[in-house]
Amino acid sequence: MPDFSPSSSRPPQVGRRTLLGAAAAATAAPVVLGSASRAAAAPAPRKKPRALPGGGDLGPNVLVFDPSTPGIQARLDEVFRQQESAQFGTGRYALLFKPGTYSGLNAQLGFYTSIAGLGLSPDDTTINGDVTVDAGWFNGNATQNFWRSAENLALVPANGTNRWAVAQAAPFRRMHIRGGLNLAPSGYGWASGGYIADSRIDGQIGPYSQQQWYTRDSAIGSWLNGVWNMVFSGVEGAPAQSFPNPPYTTLATTPISREKPFLYLQGSEYRVFLPEKRTNARGVTWGNGTPRGTSLPLTQFYVARPGVSAATLNQALEQGLHLLLTPGIYHLSEPLRINRANTVVLGLGYATLIPDGGVTAVKVADVDGVRLAGFLVDAGPVNSPTLLEIGPRGASRDHSANPTTVQDVFIRIGGAGPGKATTSMVVNSRHTIIDHTWVWRADHGDGVGWETNRADYGVVVNGDDVLATGLFVEHFNKYDVQWFGQRGRTIFFQNEKAYDAPNQAAIQNGSTKGYAAYRVGDAVTSHEGWGLGSYCYYNVDPTIVQHHGFAAPVRPDVRFHNLLVVSLGGQGQYECVINDTGSPTSGTSTVPSTVVSYP
């Protein structure tokens, strides 16, 4: 039985986000070791490292249940007690349920906890009960319910409606709710989420107090309301386009999507399923029999445990293995180098990578079909120039038939301690799909301050034909997103400017007041975005003025649909929405200023 001893987590901290809520309702050559030359003798033969094995045990923090397992509820409760308020703790857990039917369970999820079924379809694993996220630990405020996930389960909620009151970095994927879904905490307190994909909710989804939400390639019974920014693409049953009142942005299909890889059981064998790419997608992938795609046996993965070195992980990659990162924290003395096409790096239970000494955590070559999914990159105390690089500078190969996907990969600078990175994520490879990320310079926790967790840029896209579906990027010292590639597209964007700017001069961008949250480069001739929002809350100096949330060249093929900016309680103001267009935000009234179409 896994050890449920308390982690080294600290009590929850009431951060500035509390005030935000108050203001608004193939085998490669192996690694070789060098050898010294010998005078008048043949060089000593170079030794190959022993080949690393594939497969293996998933480790103590992966809890696997079947319907006959005794004491399931007690185990779930024990994990929740440990993780409920451990926002910056070290505990990491994956709760996995073998196919079958389970009754009378309520799996409450705390921080860094993932729950998932082990069938090919969500309907293979049914819980007559609930998977619950609420906000009792934070006095009914759900704006800090980060870093938890639910995947690949069917739920029959005990009272007909399941509660999933989450904020950022809390994906809800491949779920079947045989009832309704409530996205608000008990008491309908503040909430700031969220993301649903490849899911079927038979009844109504009630966001209530949720400020923003993105739902992709799903089927829903109905949708109740919207606060600021509700975006749907490829969703059967979605409300009609009506932004800004109600604030619904609705696309009939998602142009390109490929669902996240997932672990499942075939008999007694663990495998990883790799869903195929879809174009103009609509609805779930699993509704009519076996989902379409391929699968890999776990023996083709190096099953990593916390404490393993970056050199060993790179040896596994060079050897031709994929990586399965079991729950825990991994310190990296060198980047993970993904040089082989179709490599999968899949994390369980919010496996966390920390680059030491200012290195980049992950570097991906300009190759086809890499899949990065389900892990957190946490900046170290020595500044990293970048944390995640998709493709090298100047990457130009066509990956349209088999793109790289970055899914539920989250980045954090500060919060768990001092962290610094000049740029968090750089995308150089063409046709990359960024499907749900939260790139966050921390606004609360430990190691937080204008210079303490300095991070100038969040996401920089240099590659052409990149698509982002569900882009959350917040609090960077300068630009949160810069997009220099051609034909880029973003469906849903959520942003807050850095709360902690000390004064107007600190954010002055030449002659412009402040750095845009989302900037399209001057040389770009084609770009499109739908449902993009930026919020400001300059609580250190509420007199700060931000000229606009969005900046882009004025060209007919650089187009935006349904933009908004919000000043939270008048703590700072926007003068415009995009470029010089759009009304200023209105005093202390937390009401969005919107632009329906630009130019």
XYZ file of N, CA, C and O in Angstrom, residues 197-335:
556
model
N -12.668 18.602 -22.995
C -12.463 18.103 -24.354
C -12.901 16.653 -24.445
O -12.809 15.897 -23.462
N -13.397 16.267 -25.628
C -13.709 14.875 -25.959
C -14.616 14.241 -24.908
O -14.452 13.079 -24.552
N -15.582 15.020 -24.418
C -16.448 14.552 -23.343
C -17.913 14.645 -23.735
O -18.302 15.471 -24.566
N -18.717 13.811 -23.104
C -20.160 13.834 -23.294
C -20.819 14.088 -21.945
O -20.614 13.325 -20.988
N -21.578 15.171 -21.882
C -22.352 15.493 -20.680
C -23.814 15.407 -21.087
O -24.294 16.234 -21.883
N -24.506 14.394 -20.598
C -25.873 14.145 -21.059
C -26.830 15.260 -20.666
O -27.768 15.575 -21.396
N -26.597 15.853 -19.504
C -27.490 16.894 -19.010
C -26.947 18.284 -19.272
O -26.250 18.541 -20.257
N -27.247 19.181 -18.343
C -26.861 20.587 -18.492
C -25.518 20.855 -17.830
O -25.221 20.334 -16.756
N -24.701 21.714 -18.476
C -23.507 22.254 -17.829
C -23.864 23.633 -17.292
O -24.312 24.509 -18.038
N -23.645 23.824 -15.990
C -23.899 25.108 -15.343
C -22.603 25.756 -14.909
O -22.025 25.356 -13.893
N -22.095 26.750 -15.665
C -20.871 27.442 -15.237
C -21.097 28.339 -14.020
O -20.177 28.555 -13.236
N -22.292 28.929 -13.923
C -22.618 29.858 -12.843
C -21.570 30.957 -12.744
O -21.522 31.856 -13.569
N -20.660 30.900 -11.745
C -19.726 31.999 -11.502
C -18.434 31.893 -12.306
O -17.554 32.753 -12.154
N -18.282 30.884 -13.133
C -17.042 30.757 -13.911
C -16.862 31.943 -14.855
O -17.727 32.248 -15.651
N -15.698 32.580 -14.775
C -15.450 33.774 -15.573
C -15.239 33.444 -17.044
O -15.630 34.228 -17.920
N -14.587 32.304 -17.324
C -14.312 31.922 -18.706
C -14.197 30.400 -18.768
O -13.905 29.749 -17.760
N -14.426 29.857 -19.972
C -14.336 28.400 -20.138
C -14.182 28.090 -21.621
O -14.717 28.797 -22.472
N -13.447 27.000 -21.923
C -13.318 26.507 -23.297
C -13.716 25.037 -23.338
O -13.232 24.229 -22.546
N -14.608 24.697 -24.268
C -15.056 23.324 -24.481
C -14.802 22.956 -25.934
O -15.195 23.697 -26.842
N -14.145 21.809 -26.144
C -13.738 21.398 -27.492
C -14.187 19.970 -27.792
O -14.085 19.077 -26.954
N -14.694 19.770 -29.026
C -14.962 18.431 -29.572
C -15.692 17.548 -28.561
O -15.198 16.486 -28.153
N -16.866 17.992 -28.167
C -17.647 17.303 -27.143
C -19.116 17.284 -27.532
O -19.490 17.794 -28.594
N -19.942 16.719 -26.668
C -21.389 16.713 -26.848
C -22.030 17.018 -25.506
O -21.703 16.376 -24.497
N -22.916 18.011 -25.474
C -23.535 18.418 -24.213
C -25.040 18.510 -24.384
O -25.543 18.752 -25.477
N -25.742 18.309 -23.265
C -27.195 18.463 -23.300
C -27.592 19.910 -23.484
O -28.392 20.248 -24.358
N -27.034 20.784 -22.653
C -27.286 22.223 -22.772
C -26.258 22.962 -21.938
O -25.518 22.358 -21.152
N -26.218 24.288 -22.115
C -25.269 25.163 -21.408
C -26.072 26.285 -20.776
O -26.889 26.925 -21.431
N -25.839 26.547 -19.484
C -26.732 27.423 -18.734
C -26.468 28.911 -18.927
O -27.400 29.678 -19.185
N -25.234 29.367 -18.750
C -24.992 30.813 -18.698
C -23.551 31.124 -19.049
O -22.749 30.214 -19.278
N -23.210 32.408 -19.071
C -21.840 32.827 -19.299
C -21.560 34.104 -18.538
O -22.459 34.939 -18.370
N -20.327 34.269 -18.074
C -19.940 35.495 -17.372
C -19.197 36.416 -18.328
O -19.725 37.445 -18.744
N -17.966 36.054 -18.732
C -17.181 36.926 -19.607
C -16.852 36.294 -20.952
O -16.929 36.959 -21.979
N -16.456 35.018 -20.966
C -15.885 34.469 -22.203
C -16.055 32.955 -22.228
O -15.249 32.232 -21.638
N -17.085 32.488 -22.909
C -17.356 31.057 -23.043
C -17.171 30.686 -24.512
O -17.848 31.247 -25.386
N -16.237 29.756 -24.785
C -15.851 29.428 -26.158
C -16.083 27.941 -26.406
O -15.775 27.102 -25.553
N -16.627 27.642 -27.575
C -16.944 26.265 -27.964
C -16.430 26.038 -29.377
O -16.650 26.874 -30.256
N -15.768 24.909 -29.602
C -15.444 24.516 -30.976
C -15.694 23.016 -31.114
O -15.246 22.230 -30.281
N -16.468 22.661 -32.149
C -16.769 21.259 -32.394
C -17.631 20.626 -31.324
O -17.497 19.430 -31.047
N -18.529 21.390 -30.721
C -19.336 20.888 -29.602
C -20.793 20.724 -30.026
O -21.478 21.714 -30.326
N -21.250 19.495 -30.034
C -22.670 19.226 -30.289
C -23.480 19.710 -29.088
O -23.151 19.417 -27.947
N -24.534 20.473 -29.348
C -25.352 21.017 -28.271
C -24.877 22.342 -27.722
O -25.472 22.865 -26.774
N -23.807 22.930 -28.297
C -23.306 24.216 -27.809
C -24.315 25.317 -28.092
O -25.086 25.249 -29.061
N -24.346 26.356 -27.265
C -25.222 27.487 -27.565
C -24.778 28.199 -28.829
O -23.618 28.113 -29.239
N -25.714 28.903 -29.431
C -25.416 29.608 -30.680
C -24.465 30.771 -30.426
O -24.409 31.341 -29.330
N -23.738 31.145 -31.450
C -22.868 32.321 -31.408
C -23.676 33.547 -30.997
O -24.728 33.831 -31.578
N -23.186 34.276 -29.977
C -23.958 35.443 -29.519
C -23.093 36.484 -28.834
O -23.636 37.412 -28.227
N -21.780 36.380 -28.871
C -20.893 37.324 -28.183
C -21.215 38.761 -28.596
O -21.440 39.026 -29.778
N -21.312 39.708 -27.680
C -20.932 39.603 -26.277
C -22.083 39.349 -25.309
O -21.840 39.316 -24.101
N -23.295 39.180 -25.776
C -24.409 39.045 -24.841
C -25.411 38.010 -25.326
O -26.210 38.323 -26.199
N -25.373 36.786 -24.765
C -24.396 36.224 -23.827
C -23.019 36.078 -24.499
O -22.932 36.061 -25.724
N -21.976 35.934 -23.686
C -20.610 35.961 -24.232
C -20.176 34.606 -24.793
O -19.188 34.020 -24.346
N -20.917 34.128 -25.790
C -20.636 32.823 -26.389
C -19.939 32.992 -27.741
O -20.454 33.688 -28.631
N -18.793 32.336 -27.887
C -18.112 32.226 -29.174
C -18.207 30.769 -29.590
O -17.687 29.893 -28.891
N -18.862 30.504 -30.706
C -19.160 29.129 -31.089
C -18.690 28.852 -32.507
O -19.138 29.508 -33.454
N -17.789 27.889 -32.633
C -17.323 27.396 -33.928
C -17.895 25.998 -34.133
O -17.824 25.156 -33.217
N -18.444 25.734 -35.287
C -19.083 24.445 -35.541
C -18.108 23.287 -35.430
O -18.479 22.189 -34.993
N -16.870 23.509 -35.825
C -15.854 22.454 -35.780
C -14.541 23.022 -35.253
O -14.349 24.236 -35.182
N -13.636 22.123 -34.893
C -12.256 22.479 -34.567
C -11.400 22.144 -35.779
O -11.450 21.010 -36.273
N -10.637 23.091 -36.313
C -9.960 22.864 -37.591
C -9.069 21.627 -37.601
O -9.095 20.846 -38.539
N -8.256 21.452 -36.557
C -7.376 20.293 -36.422
C -7.331 19.920 -34.948
O -7.201 20.793 -34.090
N -7.459 18.642 -34.659
C -7.286 18.201 -33.275
C -6.766 16.772 -33.262
O -6.973 16.009 -34.197
N -6.061 16.454 -32.207
C -5.609 15.083 -31.972
C -5.592 14.898 -30.465
O -4.879 15.607 -29.752
N -6.413 13.979 -29.983
C -6.600 13.872 -28.541
C -5.325 13.395 -27.846
O -4.445 12.773 -28.431
N -5.280 13.680 -26.573
C -4.133 13.365 -25.725
C -3.924 11.847 -25.627
O -4.881 11.091 -25.509
N -2.682 11.372 -25.630
C -2.422 9.954 -25.362
C -2.914 9.558 -23.967
O -2.940 10.392 -23.054
N -3.295 8.295 -23.814
C -3.743 7.863 -22.491
C -3.372 6.405 -22.239
O -3.274 5.588 -23.150
N -3.183 6.107 -20.964
C -2.862 4.760 -20.509
C -4.140 3.941 -20.406
O -5.171 4.439 -19.942
N -4.069 2.681 -20.853
C -5.234 1.798 -20.706
C -4.753 0.361 -20.540
O -3.561 0.063 -20.701
N -5.692 -0.523 -20.177
C -5.389 -1.937 -20.006
C -5.987 -2.744 -21.145
O -7.168 -2.580 -21.482
N -5.165 -3.600 -21.727
C -5.657 -4.601 -22.672
C -5.418 -5.953 -22.007
O -4.285 -6.443 -21.977
N -6.489 -6.525 -21.429
C -6.293 -7.676 -20.559
C -5.538 -7.236 -19.323
O -5.961 -6.346 -18.604
N -4.382 -7.834 -19.105
C -3.553 -7.434 -17.963
C -2.361 -6.591 -18.388
O -1.499 -6.277 -17.563
N -2.329 -6.199 -19.658
C -1.179 -5.467 -20.193
C -1.493 -3.979 -20.301
O -2.494 -3.586 -20.895
N -0.616 -3.159 -19.741
C -0.737 -1.719 -19.918
C -0.251 -1.333 -21.315
O 0.785 -1.804 -21.789
N -1.019 -0.444 -21.938
C -0.646 0.113 -23.229
C -0.955 1.605 -23.207
O -1.707 2.088 -22.342
N -0.406 2.341 -24.154
C -0.700 3.765 -24.310
C -1.373 3.953 -25.657
O -0.812 3.570 -26.698
N -2.574 4.513 -25.632
C -3.322 4.736 -26.868
C -2.981 6.105 -27.426
O -2.896 7.098 -26.686
N -2.794 6.146 -28.756
C -2.428 7.374 -29.452
C -3.535 7.718 -30.444
O -3.581 7.179 -31.553
N -4.465 8.587 -30.064
C -5.565 8.932 -30.974
C -5.061 9.567 -32.257
O -4.035 10.258 -32.275
N -5.792 9.334 -33.337
C -5.386 9.874 -34.626
C -5.822 11.320 -34.770
O -6.716 11.808 -34.072
N -5.175 12.001 -35.695
C -5.503 13.395 -35.997
C -6.863 13.484 -36.676
O -7.221 12.628 -37.493
N -7.625 14.514 -36.336
C -8.904 14.782 -37.002
C -8.862 16.195 -37.584
O -8.230 17.093 -37.012
N -9.534 16.372 -38.692
C -9.702 17.704 -39.251
C -11.180 18.038 -39.252
O -12.040 17.165 -39.431
N -11.480 19.301 -39.025
C -12.861 19.766 -38.913
C -13.650 18.861 -37.972
O -14.722 18.353 -38.289
N -13.096 18.674 -36.786
C -13.647 17.729 -35.825
C -14.891 18.286 -35.137
O -15.021 19.494 -34.914
N -15.778 17.364 -34.788
C -16.980 17.722 -34.037
C -17.418 16.498 -33.242
O -17.467 15.392 -33.772
N -17.736 16.679 -31.983
C -18.174 15.575 -31.144
C -17.013 14.736 -30.632
O -15.840 14.981 -30.935
N -17.360 13.701 -29.844
C -16.347 12.889 -29.175
C -15.725 11.876 -30.138
O -16.304 11.543 -31.173
N -14.556 11.378 -29.764
C -13.855 10.391 -30.597
C -14.276 8.964 -30.285
O -13.966 8.052 -31.058
N -14.963 8.747 -29.157
C -15.159 7.406 -28.639
C -16.623 6.958 -28.671
O -16.966 5.911 -28.122
N -17.470 7.696 -29.328
C -18.895 7.431 -29.217
C -19.380 6.213 -29.955
O -20.416 5.648 -29.631
N -18.667 5.775 -30.975
C -19.141 4.661 -31.790
C -18.078 3.578 -31.866
O -17.371 3.431 -32.862
N -17.951 2.825 -30.783
C -16.989 1.737 -30.781
C -15.589 2.196 -30.436
O -15.372 3.232 -29.827
N -14.605 1.396 -30.860
C -13.211 1.643 -30.519
C -12.745 2.965 -31.112
O -12.979 3.230 -32.286
N -12.084 3.811 -30.322
C -11.557 5.059 -30.886
C -10.520 4.768 -31.954
O -9.874 3.715 -31.966
N -10.357 5.715 -32.855
C -9.432 5.536 -33.972
C -8.043 6.010 -33.566
O -7.870 7.089 -33.013
N -7.062 5.179 -33.867
C -5.692 5.506 -33.533
C -4.859 4.243 -33.445
O -5.249 3.177 -33.930
N -3.713 4.347 -32.821
C -2.807 3.216 -32.638
C -2.445 3.126 -31.160
O -2.789 4.011 -30.370
N -1.774 2.036 -30.789
C -1.361 1.933 -29.394
C 0.031 1.329 -29.306
O 0.510 0.664 -30.229
N 0.668 1.582 -28.178
C 2.019 1.097 -27.905
C 2.007 0.309 -26.602
O 1.375 0.730 -25.625
N 2.721 -0.804 -26.541
C 2.845 -1.506 -25.260
C 3.746 -0.731 -24.310
O 4.628 0.021 -24.735
N 3.521 -0.911 -23.027
C 4.321 -0.201 -22.032
C 5.791 -0.600 -22.123
O 6.670 0.165 -21.701
N 6.073 -1.774 -22.702
C 7.472 -2.202 -22.854
C 8.260 -1.299 -23.780
O 9.493 -1.352 -23.796
N 7.570 -0.452 -24.547
C 8.274 0.512 -25.397
C 8.491 1.851 -24.696
O 8.955 2.808 -25.318
N 8.164 1.918 -23.422
C 8.351 3.127 -22.625
C 9.389 2.879 -21.542
O 9.421 1.811 -20.921
N 10.221 3.885 -21.292
C 11.004 3.886 -20.073
C 10.112 4.460 -18.981
O 9.681 5.627 -19.066
N 9.814 3.646 -17.984
C 8.928 4.062 -16.901
C 9.793 4.733 -15.840
O 10.522 4.071 -15.085
N 9.737 6.061 -15.807
C 10.653 6.846 -14.977
C 10.102 7.032 -13.573
O 8.887 7.180 -13.379
N 11.012 7.048 -12.618
C 10.683 7.338 -11.226
C 11.402 8.614 -10.798
O 12.517 8.891 -11.272
N 10.826 9.372 -9.880
C 11.525 10.552 -9.363
C 12.898 10.175 -8.826
O 13.080 9.114 -8.213
N 13.865 11.029 -9.107
C 15.238 10.764 -8.709
C 16.110 10.297 -9.842
O 17.336 10.362 -9.747
N 15.496 9.834 -10.936
C 16.286 9.426 -12.091
C 16.947 10.655 -12.705
O 16.409 11.756 -12.677
N 18.142 10.470 -13.266
C 18.871 11.610 -13.811
C 18.400 11.958 -15.210
O 17.855 11.115 -15.934
N 18.660 13.193 -15.606
C 18.367 13.604 -16.980
C 19.198 12.785 -17.960
O 18.730 12.465 -19.064
N 20.420 12.420 -17.595
C 21.255 11.609 -18.476
C 20.609 10.257 -18.751
O 20.632 9.760 -19.889
N 19.999 9.665 -17.740
C 19.320 8.384 -17.935
C 18.080 8.545 -18.801
O 17.811 7.721 -19.686
N 17.331 9.584 -18.572
C 16.156 9.836 -19.408
C 16.570 10.042 -20.861
O 15.924 9.532 -21.785
N 17.647 10.781 -21.079
C 18.120 10.982 -22.447
C 18.661 9.697 -23.052
O 18.504 9.449 -24.256
N 19.289 8.852 -22.243
C 19.739 7.550 -22.747
C 18.538 6.736 -23.226
O 18.576 6.100 -24.283
N 17.455 6.761 -22.448
C 16.245 6.034 -22.846
C 15.710 6.553 -24.170
O 15.326 5.780 -25.058
N 15.689 7.878 -24.315
C 15.210 8.466 -25.562
C 16.107 8.088 -26.731
O 15.619 7.733 -27.810
N 17.406 8.153 -26.542
C 18.343 7.805 -27.610
C 18.259 6.325 -27.968
O 18.497 5.927 -29.119
N 17.901 5.526 -27.001
C 17.769 4.085 -27.200
C 16.513 3.739 -28.003
O 16.362 2.618 -28.477
N 15.621 4.716 -28.157
C 14.400 4.491 -28.907
C 13.170 4.278 -28.065
O 12.100 3.950 -28.594
N 13.292 4.456 -26.747
C 12.138 4.317 -25.866
C 11.368 5.632 -25.763
O 11.933 6.718 -25.920
N 10.086 5.523 -25.501
C 9.266 6.660 -25.098
C 9.426 6.842 -23.583
O 10.029 6.000 -22.903
N 8.878 7.923 -23.046
C 8.963 8.174 -21.603
C 7.584 8.186 -20.976
O 6.677 8.878 -21.463
N 7.434 7.443 -19.889
C 6.273 7.558 -19.012
C 6.787 8.067 -17.672
O 7.561 7.376 -16.985
N 6.408 9.288 -17.330
C 6.881 9.927 -16.102
C 5.876 9.651 -15.001
O 4.760 10.183 -15.013
N 6.234 8.799 -14.045
C 5.324 8.514 -12.937
C 5.299 9.703 -11.979
O 6.180 10.565 -12.014
N 4.291 9.794 -11.112
C 4.118 10.998 -10.299
C 5.317 11.294 -9.409
O 5.870 10.399 -8.763
N 5.694 12.559 -9.379
C 6.798 13.003 -8.545
C 7.516 14.166 -9.170
O 7.063 14.751 -10.158
N 8.666 14.520 -8.607
C 9.437 15.683 -9.029
C 10.789 15.220 -9.554
O 11.485 14.418 -8.928
N 11.134 15.718 -10.747
C 12.351 15.314 -11.441
C 13.249 16.532 -11.628
O 12.848 17.503 -12.273
N 14.449 16.490 -11.101
C 15.419 17.562 -11.314
C 16.274 17.227 -12.535
O 16.777 16.112 -12.671
N 16.429 18.203 -13.421
C 17.125 18.002 -14.681
C 18.396 18.846 -14.725
O 18.326 20.078 -14.655
N 19.536 18.188 -14.875
C 20.801 18.906 -15.002
C 21.127 19.216 -16.460
O 22.092 19.943 -16.734
N 20.334 18.665 -17.375
C 20.480 18.940 -18.799
C 19.109 18.796 -19.420
O 18.208 18.185 -18.826
N 18.904 19.355 -20.609
C 17.580 19.252 -21.223
C 17.249 17.814 -21.605
O 18.129 17.025 -21.962
